[in-house]
PDB file of C-alpha atoms and ligand atoms in Angstrom:
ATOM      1  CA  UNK A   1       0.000   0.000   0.000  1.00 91.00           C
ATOM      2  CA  UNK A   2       1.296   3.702  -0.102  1.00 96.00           C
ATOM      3  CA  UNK A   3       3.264   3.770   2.689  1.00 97.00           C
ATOM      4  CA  UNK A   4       5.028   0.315   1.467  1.00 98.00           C
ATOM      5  CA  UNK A   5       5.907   2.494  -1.791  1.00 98.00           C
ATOM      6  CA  UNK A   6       6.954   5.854   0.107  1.00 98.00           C
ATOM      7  CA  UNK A   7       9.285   3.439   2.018  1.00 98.00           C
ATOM      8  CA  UNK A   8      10.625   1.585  -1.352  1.00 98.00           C
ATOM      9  CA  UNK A   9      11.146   5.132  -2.845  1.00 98.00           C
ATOM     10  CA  UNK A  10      13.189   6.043   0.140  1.00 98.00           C
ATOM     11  CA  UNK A  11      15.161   2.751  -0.373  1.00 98.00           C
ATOM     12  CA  UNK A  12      16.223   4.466  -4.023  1.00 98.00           C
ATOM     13  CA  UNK A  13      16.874   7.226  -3.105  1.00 98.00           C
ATOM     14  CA  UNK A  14      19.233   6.335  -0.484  1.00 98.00           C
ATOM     15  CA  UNK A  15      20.398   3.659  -2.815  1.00 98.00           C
ATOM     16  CA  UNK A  16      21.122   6.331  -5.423  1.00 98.00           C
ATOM     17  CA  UNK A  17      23.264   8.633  -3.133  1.00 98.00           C
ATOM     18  CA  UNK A  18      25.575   5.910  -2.404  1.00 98.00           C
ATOM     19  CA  UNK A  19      26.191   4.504  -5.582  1.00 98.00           C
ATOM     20  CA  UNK A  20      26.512   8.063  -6.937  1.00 98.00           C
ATOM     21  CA  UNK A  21      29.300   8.661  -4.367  1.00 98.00           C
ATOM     22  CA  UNK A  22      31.137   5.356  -5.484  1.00 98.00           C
ATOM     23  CA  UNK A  23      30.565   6.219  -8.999  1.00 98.00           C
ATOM     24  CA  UNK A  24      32.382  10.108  -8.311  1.00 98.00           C
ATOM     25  CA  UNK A  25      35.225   8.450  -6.571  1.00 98.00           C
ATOM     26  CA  UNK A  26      37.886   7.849  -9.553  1.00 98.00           C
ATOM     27  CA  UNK A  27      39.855   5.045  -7.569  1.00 98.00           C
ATOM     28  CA  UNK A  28      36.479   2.929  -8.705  1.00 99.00           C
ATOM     29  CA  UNK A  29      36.615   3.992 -12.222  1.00 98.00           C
ATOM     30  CA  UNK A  30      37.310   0.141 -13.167  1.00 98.00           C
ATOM     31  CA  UNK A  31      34.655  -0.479 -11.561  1.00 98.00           C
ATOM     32  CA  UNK A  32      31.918   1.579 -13.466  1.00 99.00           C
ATOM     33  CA  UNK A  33      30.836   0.125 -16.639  1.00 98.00           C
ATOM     34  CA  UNK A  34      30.624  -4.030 -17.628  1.00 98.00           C
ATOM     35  CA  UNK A  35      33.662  -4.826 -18.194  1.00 98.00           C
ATOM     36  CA  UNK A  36      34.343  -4.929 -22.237  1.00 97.00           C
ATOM     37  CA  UNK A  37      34.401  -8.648 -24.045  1.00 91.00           C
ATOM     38  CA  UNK A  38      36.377  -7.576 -26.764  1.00 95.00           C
ATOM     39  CA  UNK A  39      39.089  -5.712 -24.463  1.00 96.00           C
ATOM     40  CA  UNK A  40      39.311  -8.047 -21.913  1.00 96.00           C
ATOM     41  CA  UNK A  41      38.678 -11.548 -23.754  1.00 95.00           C
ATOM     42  CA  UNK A  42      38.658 -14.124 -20.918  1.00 97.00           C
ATOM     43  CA  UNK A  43      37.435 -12.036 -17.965  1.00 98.00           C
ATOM     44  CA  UNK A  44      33.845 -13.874 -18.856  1.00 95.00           C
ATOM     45  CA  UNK A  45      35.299 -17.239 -18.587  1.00 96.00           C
ATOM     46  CA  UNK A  46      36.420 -16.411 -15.480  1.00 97.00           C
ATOM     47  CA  UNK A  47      33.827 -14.340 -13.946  1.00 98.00           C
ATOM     48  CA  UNK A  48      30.798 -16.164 -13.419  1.00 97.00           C
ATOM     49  CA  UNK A  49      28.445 -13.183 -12.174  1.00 98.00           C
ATOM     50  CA  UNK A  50      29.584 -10.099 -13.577  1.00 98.00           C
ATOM     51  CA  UNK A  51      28.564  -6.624 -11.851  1.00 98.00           C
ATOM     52  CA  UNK A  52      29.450  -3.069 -11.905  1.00 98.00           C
ATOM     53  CA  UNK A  53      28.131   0.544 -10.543  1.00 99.00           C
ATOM     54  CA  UNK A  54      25.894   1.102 -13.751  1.00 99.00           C
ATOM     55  CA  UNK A  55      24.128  -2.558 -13.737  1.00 99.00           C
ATOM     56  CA  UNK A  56      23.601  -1.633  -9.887  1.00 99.00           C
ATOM     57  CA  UNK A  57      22.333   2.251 -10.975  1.00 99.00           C
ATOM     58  CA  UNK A  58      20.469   0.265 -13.607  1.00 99.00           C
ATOM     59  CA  UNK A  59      18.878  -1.906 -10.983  1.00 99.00           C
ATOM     60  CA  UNK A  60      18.353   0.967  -8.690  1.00 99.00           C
ATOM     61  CA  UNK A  61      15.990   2.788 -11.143  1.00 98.00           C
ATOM     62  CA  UNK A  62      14.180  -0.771 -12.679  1.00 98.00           C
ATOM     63  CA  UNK A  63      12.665  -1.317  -8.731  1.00 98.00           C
ATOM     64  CA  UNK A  64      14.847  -4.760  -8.952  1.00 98.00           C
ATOM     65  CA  UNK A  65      16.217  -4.228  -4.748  1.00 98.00           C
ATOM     66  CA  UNK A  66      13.627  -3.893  -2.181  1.00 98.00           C
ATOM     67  CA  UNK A  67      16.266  -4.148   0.849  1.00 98.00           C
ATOM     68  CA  UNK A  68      19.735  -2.899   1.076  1.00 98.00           C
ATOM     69  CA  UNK A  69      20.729  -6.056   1.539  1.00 98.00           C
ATOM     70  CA  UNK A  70      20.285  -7.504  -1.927  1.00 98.00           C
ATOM     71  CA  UNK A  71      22.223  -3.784  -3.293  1.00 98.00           C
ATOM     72  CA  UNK A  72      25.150  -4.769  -1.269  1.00 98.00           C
ATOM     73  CA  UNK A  73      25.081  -8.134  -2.556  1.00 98.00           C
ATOM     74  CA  UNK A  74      26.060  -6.954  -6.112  1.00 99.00           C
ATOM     75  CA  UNK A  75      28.806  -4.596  -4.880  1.00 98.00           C
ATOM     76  CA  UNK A  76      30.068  -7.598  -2.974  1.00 98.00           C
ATOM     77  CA  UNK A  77      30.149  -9.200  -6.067  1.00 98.00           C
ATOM     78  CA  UNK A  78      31.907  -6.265  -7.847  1.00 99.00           C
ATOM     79  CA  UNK A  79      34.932  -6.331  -5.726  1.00 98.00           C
ATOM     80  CA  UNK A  80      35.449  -9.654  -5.036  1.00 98.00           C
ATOM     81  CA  UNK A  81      34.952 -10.552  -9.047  1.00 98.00           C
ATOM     82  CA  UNK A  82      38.219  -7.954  -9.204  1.00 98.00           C
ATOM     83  CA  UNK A  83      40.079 -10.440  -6.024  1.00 98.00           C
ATOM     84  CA  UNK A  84      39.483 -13.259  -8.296  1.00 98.00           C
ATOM     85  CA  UNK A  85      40.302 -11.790 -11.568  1.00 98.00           C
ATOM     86  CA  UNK A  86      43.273 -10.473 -10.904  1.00 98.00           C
ATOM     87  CA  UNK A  87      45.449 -12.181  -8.258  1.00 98.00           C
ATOM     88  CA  UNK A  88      48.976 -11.926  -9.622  1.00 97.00           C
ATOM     89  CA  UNK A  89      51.380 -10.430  -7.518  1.00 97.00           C
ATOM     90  CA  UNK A  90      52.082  -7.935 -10.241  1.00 97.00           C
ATOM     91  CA  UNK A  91      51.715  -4.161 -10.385  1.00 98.00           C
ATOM     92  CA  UNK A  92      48.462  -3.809 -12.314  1.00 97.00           C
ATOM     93  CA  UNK A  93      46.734  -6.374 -10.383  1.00 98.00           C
ATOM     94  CA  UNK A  94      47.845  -5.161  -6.665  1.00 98.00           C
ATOM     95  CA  UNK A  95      46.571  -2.142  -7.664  1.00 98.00           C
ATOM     96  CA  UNK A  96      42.959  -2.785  -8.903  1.00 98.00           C
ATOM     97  CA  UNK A  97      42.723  -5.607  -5.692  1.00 98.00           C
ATOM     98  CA  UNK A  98      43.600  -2.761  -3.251  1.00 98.00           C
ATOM     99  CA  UNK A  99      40.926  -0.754  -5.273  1.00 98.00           C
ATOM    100  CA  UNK A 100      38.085  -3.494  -4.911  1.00 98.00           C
ATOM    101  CA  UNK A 101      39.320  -3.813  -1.147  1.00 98.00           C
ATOM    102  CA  UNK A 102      38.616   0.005  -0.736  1.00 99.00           C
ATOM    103  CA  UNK A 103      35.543   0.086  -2.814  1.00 99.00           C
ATOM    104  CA  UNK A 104      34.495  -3.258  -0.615  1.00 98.00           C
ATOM    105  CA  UNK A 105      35.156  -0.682   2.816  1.00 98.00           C
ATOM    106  CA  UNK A 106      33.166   2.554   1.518  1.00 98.00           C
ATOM    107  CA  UNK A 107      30.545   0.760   0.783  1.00 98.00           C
ATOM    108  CA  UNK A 108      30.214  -1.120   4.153  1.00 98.00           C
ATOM    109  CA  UNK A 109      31.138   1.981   6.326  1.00 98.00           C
ATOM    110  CA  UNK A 110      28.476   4.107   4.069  1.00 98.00           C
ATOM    111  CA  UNK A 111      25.684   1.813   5.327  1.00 98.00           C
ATOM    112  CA  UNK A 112      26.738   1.262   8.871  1.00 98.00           C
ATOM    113  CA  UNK A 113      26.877   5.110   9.020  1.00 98.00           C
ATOM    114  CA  UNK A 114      24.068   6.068   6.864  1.00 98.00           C
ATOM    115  CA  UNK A 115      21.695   3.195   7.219  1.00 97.00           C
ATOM    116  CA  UNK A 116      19.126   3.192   9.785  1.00 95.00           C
ATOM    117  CA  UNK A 117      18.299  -0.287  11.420  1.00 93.00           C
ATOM    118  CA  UNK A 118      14.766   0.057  11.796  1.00 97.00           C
ATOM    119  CA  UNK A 119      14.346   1.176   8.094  1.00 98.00           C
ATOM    120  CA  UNK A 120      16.608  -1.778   6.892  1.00 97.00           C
ATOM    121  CA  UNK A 121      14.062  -4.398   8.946  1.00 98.00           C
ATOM    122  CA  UNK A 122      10.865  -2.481   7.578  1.00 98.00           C
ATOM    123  CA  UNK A 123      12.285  -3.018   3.797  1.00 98.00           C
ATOM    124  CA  UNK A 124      12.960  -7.100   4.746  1.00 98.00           C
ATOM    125  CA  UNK A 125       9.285  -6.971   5.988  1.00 98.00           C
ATOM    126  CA  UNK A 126       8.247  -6.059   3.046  1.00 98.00           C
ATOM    127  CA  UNK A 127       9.860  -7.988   0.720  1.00 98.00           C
ATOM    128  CA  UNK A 128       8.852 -10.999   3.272  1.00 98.00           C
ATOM    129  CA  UNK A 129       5.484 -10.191   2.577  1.00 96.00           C
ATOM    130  CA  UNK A 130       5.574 -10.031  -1.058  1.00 95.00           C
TER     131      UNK A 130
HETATM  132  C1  5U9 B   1      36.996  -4.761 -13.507  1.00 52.80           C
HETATM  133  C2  5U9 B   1      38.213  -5.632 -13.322  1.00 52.80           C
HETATM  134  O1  5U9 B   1      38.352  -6.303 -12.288  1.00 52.80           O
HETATM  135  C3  5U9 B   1      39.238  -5.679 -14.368  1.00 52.80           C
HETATM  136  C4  5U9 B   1      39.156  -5.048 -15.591  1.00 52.80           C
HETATM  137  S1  5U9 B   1      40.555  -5.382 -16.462  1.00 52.80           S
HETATM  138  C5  5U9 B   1      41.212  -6.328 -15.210  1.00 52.80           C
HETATM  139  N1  5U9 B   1      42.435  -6.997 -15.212  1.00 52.80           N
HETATM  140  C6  5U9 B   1      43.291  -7.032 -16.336  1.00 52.80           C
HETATM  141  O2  5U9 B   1      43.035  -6.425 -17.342  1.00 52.80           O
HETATM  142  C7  5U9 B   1      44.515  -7.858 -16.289  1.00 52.80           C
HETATM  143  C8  5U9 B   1      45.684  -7.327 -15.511  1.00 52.80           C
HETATM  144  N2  5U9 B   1      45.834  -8.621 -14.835  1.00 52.80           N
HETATM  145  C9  5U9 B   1      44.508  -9.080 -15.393  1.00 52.80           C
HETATM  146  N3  5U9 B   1      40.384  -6.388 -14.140  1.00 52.80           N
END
């Protein structure tokens, strides 16, 4: 009923804000946009479920997450897909893993900060219910 919807809306919203902020931070700019086929030829044989900050924006906007809980699931998946990827000890590869492991920290610290308990448990109610 209307006030399940004013709550989902508030989900997006909040939702948006923090995957704008990752989006705006350029140590995630590998992180932003599928990652290209023709560029980077095996990553799909190696990456099972792919994810990045657009498909999540994307997902934001099509109603697909009801809870912050299933958001934060595909941002898990974005950083560790970029542990897995790319786990040579070489420069390239240290770099991007200590990316994913700060993108994998924001993210977290956003929520615990931002994130209001009660409004969390009201959205898992809902989606129970559904
Ligand atoms: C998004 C992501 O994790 C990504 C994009 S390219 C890449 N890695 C490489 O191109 C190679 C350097 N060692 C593997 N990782």
């Amino acid at each position: 009923e209307q006030q399940e919807e004013d709550t989902l809306r508030e989900l997006r919203l909040f939702l948006r804000s923090v995957n704008d902020r990752l989006m705006q931070d350029r140590r995630f700019k590998a992180f932003t946009k599928p990652v290209d086929k023709e560029q980077v030829p095996d990553y799909h044989s190696v990456v099972k479920q792919p994810m990045d900050l657009s498909t999540a924006l994307s997902k934001i906007d099509q109603q697909k997450y009801t809870t912050v809980r299933e958001y934060l699931h595909d941002i898990d998946l974005i950083w560790k897909n970029a542990l897995e990827y790319n786990p040579e000890d070489d420069p390239y590869d240290r770099q991007i893993r200590h990316r994913a492991c700060a993108l994998k920290d924001t993210v977290h610290a956003i929520i615990k900060y931002e994130l209001e308990k009660d409004f969390e448990r009201t959205c898992e109610q809902i989606k129970e219910a559904r």
